[in-house]
Coordinates of C-alpha atoms and ligand atoms in Angstrom, one line a residue:
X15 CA 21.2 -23.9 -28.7
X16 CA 24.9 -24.8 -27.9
X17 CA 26.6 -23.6 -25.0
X18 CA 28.9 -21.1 -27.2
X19 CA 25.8 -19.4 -29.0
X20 CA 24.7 -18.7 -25.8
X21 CA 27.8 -17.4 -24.0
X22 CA 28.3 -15.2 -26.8
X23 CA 24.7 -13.5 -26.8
X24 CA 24.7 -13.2 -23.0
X25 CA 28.0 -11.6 -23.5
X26 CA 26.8 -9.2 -26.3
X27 CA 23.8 -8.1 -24.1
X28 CA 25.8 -7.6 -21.3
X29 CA 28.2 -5.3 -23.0
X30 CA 25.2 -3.6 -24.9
X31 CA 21.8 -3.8 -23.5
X32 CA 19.5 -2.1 -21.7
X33 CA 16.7 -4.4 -19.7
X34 CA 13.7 -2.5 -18.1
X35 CA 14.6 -0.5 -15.6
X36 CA 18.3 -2.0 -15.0
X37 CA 22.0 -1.2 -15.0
X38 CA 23.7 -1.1 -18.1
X39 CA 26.7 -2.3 -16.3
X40 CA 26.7 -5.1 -13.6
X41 CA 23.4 -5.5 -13.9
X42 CA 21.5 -9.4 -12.3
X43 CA 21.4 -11.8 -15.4
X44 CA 19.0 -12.3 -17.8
X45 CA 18.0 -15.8 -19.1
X46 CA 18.4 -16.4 -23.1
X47 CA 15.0 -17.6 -24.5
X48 CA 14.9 -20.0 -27.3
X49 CA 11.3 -20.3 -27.7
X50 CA 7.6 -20.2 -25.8
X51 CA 4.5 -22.2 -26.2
X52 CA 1.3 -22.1 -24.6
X53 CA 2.3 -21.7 -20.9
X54 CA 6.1 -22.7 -21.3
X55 CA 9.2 -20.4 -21.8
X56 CA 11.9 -22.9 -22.9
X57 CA 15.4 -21.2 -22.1
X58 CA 18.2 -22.2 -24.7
X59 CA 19.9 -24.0 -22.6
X60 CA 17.0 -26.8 -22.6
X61 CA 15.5 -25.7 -19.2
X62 CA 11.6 -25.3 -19.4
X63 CA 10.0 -22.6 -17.5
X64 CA 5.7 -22.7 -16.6
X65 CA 4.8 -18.9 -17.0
X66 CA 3.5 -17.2 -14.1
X67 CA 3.5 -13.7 -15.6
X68 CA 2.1 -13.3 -19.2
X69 CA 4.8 -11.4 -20.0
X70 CA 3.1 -8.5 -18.0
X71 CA -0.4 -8.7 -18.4
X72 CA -0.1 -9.6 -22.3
X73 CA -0.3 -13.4 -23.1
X74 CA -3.5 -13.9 -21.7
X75 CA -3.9 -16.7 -24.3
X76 CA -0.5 -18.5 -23.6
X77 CA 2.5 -18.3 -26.5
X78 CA 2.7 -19.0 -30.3
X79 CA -1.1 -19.5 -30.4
X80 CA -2.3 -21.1 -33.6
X81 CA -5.0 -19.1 -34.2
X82 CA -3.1 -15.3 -33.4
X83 CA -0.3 -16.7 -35.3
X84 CA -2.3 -17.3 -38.2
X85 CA -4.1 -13.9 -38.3
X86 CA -0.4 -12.5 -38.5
X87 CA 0.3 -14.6 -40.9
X88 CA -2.3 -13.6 -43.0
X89 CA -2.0 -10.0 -42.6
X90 CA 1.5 -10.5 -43.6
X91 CA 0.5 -11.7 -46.9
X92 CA -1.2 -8.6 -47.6
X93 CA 0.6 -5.6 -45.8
X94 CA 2.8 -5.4 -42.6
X95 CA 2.4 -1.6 -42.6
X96 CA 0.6 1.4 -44.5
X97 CA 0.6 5.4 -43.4
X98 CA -2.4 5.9 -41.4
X99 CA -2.9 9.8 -42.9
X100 CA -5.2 9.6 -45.4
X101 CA -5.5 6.1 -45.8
X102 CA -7.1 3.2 -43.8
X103 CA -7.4 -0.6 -43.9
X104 CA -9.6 -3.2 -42.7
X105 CA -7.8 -4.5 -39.4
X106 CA -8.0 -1.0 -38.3
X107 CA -11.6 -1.0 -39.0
X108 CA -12.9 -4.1 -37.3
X109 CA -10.4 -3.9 -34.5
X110 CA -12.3 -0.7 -33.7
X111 CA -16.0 -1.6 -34.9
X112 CA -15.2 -4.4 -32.4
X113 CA -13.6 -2.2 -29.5
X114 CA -16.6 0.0 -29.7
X115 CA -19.4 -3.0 -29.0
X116 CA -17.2 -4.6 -26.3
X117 CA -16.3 -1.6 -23.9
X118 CA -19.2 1.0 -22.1
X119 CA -21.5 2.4 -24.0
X120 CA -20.2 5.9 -24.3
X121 CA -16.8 5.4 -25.6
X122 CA -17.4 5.5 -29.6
X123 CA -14.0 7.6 -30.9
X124 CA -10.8 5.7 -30.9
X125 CA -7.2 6.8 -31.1
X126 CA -4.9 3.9 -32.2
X127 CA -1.0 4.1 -30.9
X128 CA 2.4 1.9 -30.1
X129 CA 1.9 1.5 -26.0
X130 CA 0.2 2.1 -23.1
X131 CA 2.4 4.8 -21.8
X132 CA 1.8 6.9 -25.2
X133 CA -1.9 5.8 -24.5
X134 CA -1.9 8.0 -21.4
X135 CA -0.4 10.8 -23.0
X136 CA -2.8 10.8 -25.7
X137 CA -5.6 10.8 -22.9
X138 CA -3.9 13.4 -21.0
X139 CA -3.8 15.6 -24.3
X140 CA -7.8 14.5 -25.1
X141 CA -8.7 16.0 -22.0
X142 CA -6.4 19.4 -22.1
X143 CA -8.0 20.1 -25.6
X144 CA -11.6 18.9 -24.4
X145 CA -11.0 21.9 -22.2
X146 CA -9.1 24.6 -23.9
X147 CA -12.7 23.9 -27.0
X148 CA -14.7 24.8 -23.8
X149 CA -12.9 28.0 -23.4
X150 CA -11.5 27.1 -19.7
X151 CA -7.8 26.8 -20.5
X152 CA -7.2 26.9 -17.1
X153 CA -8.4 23.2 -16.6
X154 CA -4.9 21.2 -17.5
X155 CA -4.1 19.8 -14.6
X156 CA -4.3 16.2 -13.5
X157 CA -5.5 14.5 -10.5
X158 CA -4.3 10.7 -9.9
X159 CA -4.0 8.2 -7.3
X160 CA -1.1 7.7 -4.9
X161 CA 0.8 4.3 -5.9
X162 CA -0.4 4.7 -9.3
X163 CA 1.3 3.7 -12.7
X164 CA 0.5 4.9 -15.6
X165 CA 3.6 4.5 -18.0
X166 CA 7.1 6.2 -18.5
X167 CA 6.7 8.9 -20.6
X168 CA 6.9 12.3 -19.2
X169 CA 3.4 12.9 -19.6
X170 CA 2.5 9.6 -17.8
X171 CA 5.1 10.0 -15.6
X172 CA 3.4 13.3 -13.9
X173 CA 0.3 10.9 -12.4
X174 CA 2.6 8.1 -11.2
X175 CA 3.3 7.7 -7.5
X176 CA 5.5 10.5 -6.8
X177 CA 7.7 8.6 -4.3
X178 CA 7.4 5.4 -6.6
X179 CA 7.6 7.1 -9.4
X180 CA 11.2 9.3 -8.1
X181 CA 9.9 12.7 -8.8
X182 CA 12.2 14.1 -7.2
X183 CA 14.7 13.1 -10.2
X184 CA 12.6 14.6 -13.0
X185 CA 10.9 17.5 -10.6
X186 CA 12.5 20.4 -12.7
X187 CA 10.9 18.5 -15.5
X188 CA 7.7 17.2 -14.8
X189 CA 4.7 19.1 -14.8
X190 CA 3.1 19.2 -11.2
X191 CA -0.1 17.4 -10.8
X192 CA -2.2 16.5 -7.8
X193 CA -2.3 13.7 -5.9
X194 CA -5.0 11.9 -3.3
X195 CA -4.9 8.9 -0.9
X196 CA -5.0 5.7 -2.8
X197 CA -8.1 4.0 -1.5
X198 CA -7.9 1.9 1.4
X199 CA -11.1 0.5 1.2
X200 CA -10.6 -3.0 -0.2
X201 CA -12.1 -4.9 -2.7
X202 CA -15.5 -6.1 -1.6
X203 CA -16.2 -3.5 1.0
X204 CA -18.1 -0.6 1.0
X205 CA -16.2 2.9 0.9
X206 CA -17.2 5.7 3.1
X207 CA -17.0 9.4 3.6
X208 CA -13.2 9.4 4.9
X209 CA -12.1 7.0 1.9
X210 CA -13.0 9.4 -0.8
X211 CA -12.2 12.6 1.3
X212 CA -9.1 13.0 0.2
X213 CA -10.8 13.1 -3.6
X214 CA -13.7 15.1 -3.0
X215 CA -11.6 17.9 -1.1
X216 CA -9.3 18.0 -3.9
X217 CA -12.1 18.1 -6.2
X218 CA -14.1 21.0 -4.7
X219 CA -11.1 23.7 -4.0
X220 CA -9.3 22.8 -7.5
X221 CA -12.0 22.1 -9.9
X222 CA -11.0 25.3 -11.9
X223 CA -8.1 23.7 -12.7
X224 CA -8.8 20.5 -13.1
X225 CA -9.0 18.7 -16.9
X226 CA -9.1 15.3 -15.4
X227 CA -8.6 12.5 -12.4
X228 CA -7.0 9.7 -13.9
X229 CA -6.9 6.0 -12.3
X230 CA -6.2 2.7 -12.6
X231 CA -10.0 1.2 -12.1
X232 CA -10.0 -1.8 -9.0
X233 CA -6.7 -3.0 -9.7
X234 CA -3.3 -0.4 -8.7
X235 CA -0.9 -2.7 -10.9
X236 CA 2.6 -1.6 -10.9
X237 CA 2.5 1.0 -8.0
X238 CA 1.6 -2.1 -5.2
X239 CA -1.0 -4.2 -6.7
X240 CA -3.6 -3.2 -4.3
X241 CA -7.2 -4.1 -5.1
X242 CA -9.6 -1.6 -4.0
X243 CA -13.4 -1.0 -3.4
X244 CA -16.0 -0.4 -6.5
X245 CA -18.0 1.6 -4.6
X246 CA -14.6 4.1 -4.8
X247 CA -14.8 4.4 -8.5
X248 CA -18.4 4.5 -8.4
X249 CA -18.1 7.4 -6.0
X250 CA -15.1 9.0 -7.7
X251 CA -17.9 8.8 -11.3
X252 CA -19.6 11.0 -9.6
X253 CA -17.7 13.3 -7.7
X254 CA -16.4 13.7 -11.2
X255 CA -19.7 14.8 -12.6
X256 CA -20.7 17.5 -9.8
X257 CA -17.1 19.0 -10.4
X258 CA -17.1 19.0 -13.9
X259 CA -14.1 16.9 -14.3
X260 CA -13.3 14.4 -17.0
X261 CA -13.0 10.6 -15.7
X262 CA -9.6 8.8 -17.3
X263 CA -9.1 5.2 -16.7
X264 CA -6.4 3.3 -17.5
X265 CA -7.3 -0.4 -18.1
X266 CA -3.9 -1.2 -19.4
X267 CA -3.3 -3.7 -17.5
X268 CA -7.2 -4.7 -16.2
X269 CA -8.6 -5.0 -19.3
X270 CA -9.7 -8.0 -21.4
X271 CA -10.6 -10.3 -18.4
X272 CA -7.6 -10.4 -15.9
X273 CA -10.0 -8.8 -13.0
X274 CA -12.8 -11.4 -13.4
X275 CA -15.0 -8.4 -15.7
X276 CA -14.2 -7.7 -19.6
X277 CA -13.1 -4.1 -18.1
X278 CA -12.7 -3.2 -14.7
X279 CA -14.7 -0.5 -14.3
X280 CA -17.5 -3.0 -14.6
X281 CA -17.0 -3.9 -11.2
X282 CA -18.5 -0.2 -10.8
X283 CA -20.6 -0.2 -13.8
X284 CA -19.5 3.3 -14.4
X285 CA -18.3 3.9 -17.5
X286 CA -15.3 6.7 -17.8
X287 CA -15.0 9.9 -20.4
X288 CA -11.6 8.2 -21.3
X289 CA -10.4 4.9 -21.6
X290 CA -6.9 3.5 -22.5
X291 CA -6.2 0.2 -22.9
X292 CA -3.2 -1.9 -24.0
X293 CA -0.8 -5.1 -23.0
X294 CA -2.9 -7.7 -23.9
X295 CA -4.9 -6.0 -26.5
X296 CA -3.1 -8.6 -28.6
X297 CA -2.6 -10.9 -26.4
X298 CA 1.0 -10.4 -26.2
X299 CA 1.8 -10.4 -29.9
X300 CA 2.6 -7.1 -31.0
X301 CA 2.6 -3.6 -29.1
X302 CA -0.7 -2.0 -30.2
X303 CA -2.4 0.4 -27.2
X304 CA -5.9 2.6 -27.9
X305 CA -7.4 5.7 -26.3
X306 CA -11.3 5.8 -26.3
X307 CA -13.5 8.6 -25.8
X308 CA -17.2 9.7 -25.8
X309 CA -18.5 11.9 -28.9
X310 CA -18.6 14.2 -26.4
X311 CA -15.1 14.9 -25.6
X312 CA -14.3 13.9 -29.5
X313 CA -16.7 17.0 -30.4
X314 CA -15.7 19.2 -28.3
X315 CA -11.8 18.6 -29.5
X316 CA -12.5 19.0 -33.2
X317 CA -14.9 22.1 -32.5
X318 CA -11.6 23.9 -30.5
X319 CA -8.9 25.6 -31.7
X320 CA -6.8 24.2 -34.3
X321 CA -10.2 21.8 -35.0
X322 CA -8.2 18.5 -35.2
X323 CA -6.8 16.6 -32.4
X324 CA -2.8 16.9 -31.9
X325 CA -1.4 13.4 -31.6
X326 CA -0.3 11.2 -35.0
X327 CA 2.3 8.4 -34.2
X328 CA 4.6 7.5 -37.5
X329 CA 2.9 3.3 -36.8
X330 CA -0.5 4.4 -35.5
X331 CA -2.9 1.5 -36.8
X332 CA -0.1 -1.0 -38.0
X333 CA -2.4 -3.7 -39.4
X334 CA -0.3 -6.4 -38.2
X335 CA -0.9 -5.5 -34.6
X336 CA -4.9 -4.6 -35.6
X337 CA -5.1 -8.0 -37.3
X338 CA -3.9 -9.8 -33.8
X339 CA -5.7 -7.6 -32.0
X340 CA -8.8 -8.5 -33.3
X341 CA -8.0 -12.5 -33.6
X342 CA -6.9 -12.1 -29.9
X343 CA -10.3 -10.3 -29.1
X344 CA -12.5 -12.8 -31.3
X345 CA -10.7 -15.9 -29.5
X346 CA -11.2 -14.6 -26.1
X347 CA -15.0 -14.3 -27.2
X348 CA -14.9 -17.9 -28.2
X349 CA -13.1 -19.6 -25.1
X350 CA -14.5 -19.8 -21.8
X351 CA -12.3 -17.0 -20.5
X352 CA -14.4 -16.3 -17.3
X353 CA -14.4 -19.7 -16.2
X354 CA -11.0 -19.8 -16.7
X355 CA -10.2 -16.4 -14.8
X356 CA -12.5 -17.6 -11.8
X357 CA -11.2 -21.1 -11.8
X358 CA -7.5 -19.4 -11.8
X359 CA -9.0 -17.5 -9.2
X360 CA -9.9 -20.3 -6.8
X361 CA -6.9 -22.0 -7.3
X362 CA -4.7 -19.1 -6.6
X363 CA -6.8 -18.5 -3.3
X364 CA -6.7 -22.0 -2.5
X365 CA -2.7 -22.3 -2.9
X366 CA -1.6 -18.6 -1.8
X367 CA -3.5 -18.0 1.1
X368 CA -1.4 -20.7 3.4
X369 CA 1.4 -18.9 2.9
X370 CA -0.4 -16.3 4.9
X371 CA 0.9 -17.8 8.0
X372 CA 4.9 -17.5 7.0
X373 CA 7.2 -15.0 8.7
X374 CA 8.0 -13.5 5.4
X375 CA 4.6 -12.8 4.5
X376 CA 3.0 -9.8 5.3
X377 CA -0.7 -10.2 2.8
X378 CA -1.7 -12.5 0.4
X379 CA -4.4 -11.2 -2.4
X380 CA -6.3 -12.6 -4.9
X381 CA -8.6 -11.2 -7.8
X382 CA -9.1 -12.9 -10.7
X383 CA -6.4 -14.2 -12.3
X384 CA -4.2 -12.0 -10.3
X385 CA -2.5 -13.4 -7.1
X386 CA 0.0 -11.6 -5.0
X387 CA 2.1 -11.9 -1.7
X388 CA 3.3 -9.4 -0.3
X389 CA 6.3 -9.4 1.6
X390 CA 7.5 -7.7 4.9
X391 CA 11.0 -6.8 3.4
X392 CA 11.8 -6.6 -0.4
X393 CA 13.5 -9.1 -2.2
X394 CA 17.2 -9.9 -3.5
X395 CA 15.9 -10.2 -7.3
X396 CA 19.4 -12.1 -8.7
X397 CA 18.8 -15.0 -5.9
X398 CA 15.1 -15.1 -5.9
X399 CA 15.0 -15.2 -10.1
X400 CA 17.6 -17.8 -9.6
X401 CA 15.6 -19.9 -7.1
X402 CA 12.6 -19.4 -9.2
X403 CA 14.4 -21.1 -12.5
X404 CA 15.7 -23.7 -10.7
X405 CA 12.1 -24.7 -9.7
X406 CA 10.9 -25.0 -13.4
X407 CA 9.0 -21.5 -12.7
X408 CA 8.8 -17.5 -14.3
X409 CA 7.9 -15.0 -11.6
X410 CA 9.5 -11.9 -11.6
X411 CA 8.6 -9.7 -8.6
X412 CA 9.6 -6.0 -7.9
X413 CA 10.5 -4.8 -4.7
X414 CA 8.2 -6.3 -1.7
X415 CA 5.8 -8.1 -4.1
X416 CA 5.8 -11.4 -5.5
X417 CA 2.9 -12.1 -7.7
X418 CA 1.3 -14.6 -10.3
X419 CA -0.6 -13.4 -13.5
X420 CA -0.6 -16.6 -15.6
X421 CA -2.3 -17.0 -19.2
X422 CA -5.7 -17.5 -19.0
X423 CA -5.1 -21.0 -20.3
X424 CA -2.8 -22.4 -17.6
X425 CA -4.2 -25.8 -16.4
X426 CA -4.3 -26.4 -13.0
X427 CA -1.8 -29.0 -12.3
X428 CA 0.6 -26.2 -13.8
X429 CA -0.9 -23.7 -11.7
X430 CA -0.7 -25.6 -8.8
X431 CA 3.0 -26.6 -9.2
X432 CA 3.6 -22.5 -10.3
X433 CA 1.5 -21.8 -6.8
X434 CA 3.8 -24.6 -4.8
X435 CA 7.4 -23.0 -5.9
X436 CA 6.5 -19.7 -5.3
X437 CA 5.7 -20.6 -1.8
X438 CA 8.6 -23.2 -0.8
X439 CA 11.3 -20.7 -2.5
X440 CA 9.7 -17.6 -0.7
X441 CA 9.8 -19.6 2.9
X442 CA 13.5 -20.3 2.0
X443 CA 14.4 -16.4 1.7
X444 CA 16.8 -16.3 5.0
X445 CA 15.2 -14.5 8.0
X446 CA 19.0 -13.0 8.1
X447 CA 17.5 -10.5 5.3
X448 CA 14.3 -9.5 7.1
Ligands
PLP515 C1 2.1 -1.1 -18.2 C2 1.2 0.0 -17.9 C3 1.3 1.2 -18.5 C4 2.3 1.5 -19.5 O1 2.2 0.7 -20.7 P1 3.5 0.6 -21.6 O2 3.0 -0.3 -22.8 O3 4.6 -0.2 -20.8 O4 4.0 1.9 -22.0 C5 0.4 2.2 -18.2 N1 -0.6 2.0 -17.3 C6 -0.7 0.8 -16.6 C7 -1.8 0.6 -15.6 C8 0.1 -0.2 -16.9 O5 0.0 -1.4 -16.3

């Protein structure tokens, strides 16, 4: 693209676009992207970067994959979009014939919508209607885990981190929901009695009001990517179960792979009373996000008052995003993908884990194809995301964490160069700002 072209749509987007969570005004650049294939972002200006994020989670498979792109393709030919009242289609139908086999056992009803932060809501609603067809109305509230995300929306928003999260903004807004200790019982280690306190209190002195604890299963992504014990979640299952409280987890970002299991909650082997899952459902191509439930729960809703279940998005089930769903889902089948995610996984540890030893550095974590370091101090994103294009490298960190989700497909010289930058350019940031 010529230097003009792109002046001109930096300019625009300056003077008219919002970026996630950013200033309209004076907000740090943002790089113009021309194109992306397999593990490469190329910037218009030329300037190739290796992808150490997935786009969040989603491009598990890398960009402009033949075989996603075809399925699109194809579904194009037929229908991009069709009214899911009253009518359905065959991407809608196999994406969820297939859903059902691949995640635990239970989960057999499926609610289709546009993204995970709708997903949550949806789940949120499942379980306040589970309860109100039980005849205990008084069960709507929700318990969740401190540094928790779980999406934007106002019903998501109530079980995010309150401090993270900036209740205090929205307070007069958002409905009030409980909160426990995240877990500080890591990964690997066993949990005991004071880890889950904080839960099982909760649990037995607000049970009667209680629809559901909701939590991000192993993996806390966006509230401090912290990697926490299974025996937790296998002792939250069944705290859950003596208090007759509906389990929620939100495999947004865990599922399909990225933890080293199909689903996180593997790890546990527990299997929840709700499931949501989304980002790389299609493997970055479209948004497309699901809530699963048991027949239970699905049941109960549709034996309730009004007898149907109160949630209908205008695109629920576009086939386009069903029909690269499913591709996405059928290819991960085919590849090696656990291979991959525990070769990623070595490499990450074997790269990362020196830069243990820098003054900067406060932890480094790996788990699966998930590596992070966290820092002592947060970083200056405009000179850091500066630093990192420079290096050839996309990495976009929030606050005191840097960290590397690449497509499953990254090789490893690219994962080791992507490993090499992040820790030469985090050793450079001045001590003057720590
Ligand atoms: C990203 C994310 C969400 C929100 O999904 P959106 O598609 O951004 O609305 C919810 N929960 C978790 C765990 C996530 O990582």
């Amino acid at each position: 693209m010529n230097l003009v072209d792109i002046k001109h749509l930096e300019q625009v987007d300056a003077n008219h676009i919002w970026h996630p969570y950013s200033a309209m005004h004076g907000g740090n650049p943002v790089y113009v992207v021309e194109s992306a294939k397999g593990t490469r972002i190329k910037l218009a200006d030329g300037r190739e970067l290796i992808d150490g994020m997935s786009s969040w989670w989603c491009a598990m498979h890398g960009y402009n994959h033949p075989v996603l792109n075809q399925a699109v393709h194809d579904q194009l030919g037929n229908m991009s979009h069709v009214m899911f009242g009253g009518l359905t289609h065959a991407p809608a139908v196999k994406l969820i014939e297939k859903l059902v086999e691949i995640t635990p056992e239970p989960l057999a009803s499926v609610f289709l919508s546009d993204s995970g932060s709708v997903s949550v809501d949806v789940a949120m609603k499942m379980a306040i209607q589970y309860w109100h067809a039980k005849d205990k109305p008084s069960k709507y509230r929700f318990v969740s885990l401190r540094n928790g995300y779980h999406g934007d929306t106002f019903g998501a928003m109530s079980v995010c981190d309150p401090v993270n999260g900036m209740h205090s903004l929205f307070s007069n807004v958002l409905v009030k929901q409980f909160f426990v200790d995240s877990p500080d019982c890591k990964f690997g280690e066993p949990c005991s009695e004071p880890d889950i306190a904080s839960l099982s209190n909760l649990l037995k002195t607000h049970q009667d009001d209680i629809a559901a604890v909701i939590l991000e299963p192993i993996v806390q992504g966006a509230g401090g990517m912290r990697f926490y014990s299974a025996d937790y979640l296998k002792q939250a299952r069944l705290l859950c179960d003596l208090y007759d409280v509906l389990l929620i987890t939100d495999e947004i970002a865990t599922g399909f792979g990225r933890t080293g299991k199909l689903f996180a909650c593997e790890h546990a082997d527990i299997s929840p009373d709700i499931m949501c899952i989304g980002k790389s459902l299609t493997g970055g191509y479209m948004t497309l996000a699901a809530t699963l439930t048991t027949l239970d729960v699905s049941r109960t809703i549709d034996q309730g008052i009004p007898g149907v279940f109160m949630h209908g998005p205008t695109f629920m089930a576009n086939p386009l995003a069903c029909a690269v769903a499913l591709a996405s889902i059928l290819l991960l089948e085919e590849t090696q993908w656990l291979e991959q995610v525990r070769s990623i996984e070595l490499i990450l540890k074997l790269n990362l884990r020196p830069f243990e030893s820098y003054i900067q550095v406060k932890d480094v974590r790996v788990l699966g194809a998930i590596g992070v370091i966290e820092l002592h101090e947060p970083v200056n994103m405009k000179w850091i995301t500066e630093q990192f294009v420079k290096s050839g490298v996309w990495v976009r960190p929030f606050g005191r964490l840097v960290y590397l989700m690449p497509p499953f497909i990254i090789n490893e010289a690219d994962l080791t160069a992507l490993c090499q930058a992040v820790g030469r350019i985090v050793n450079k940031i001045p001590s003057s700002v720590l």
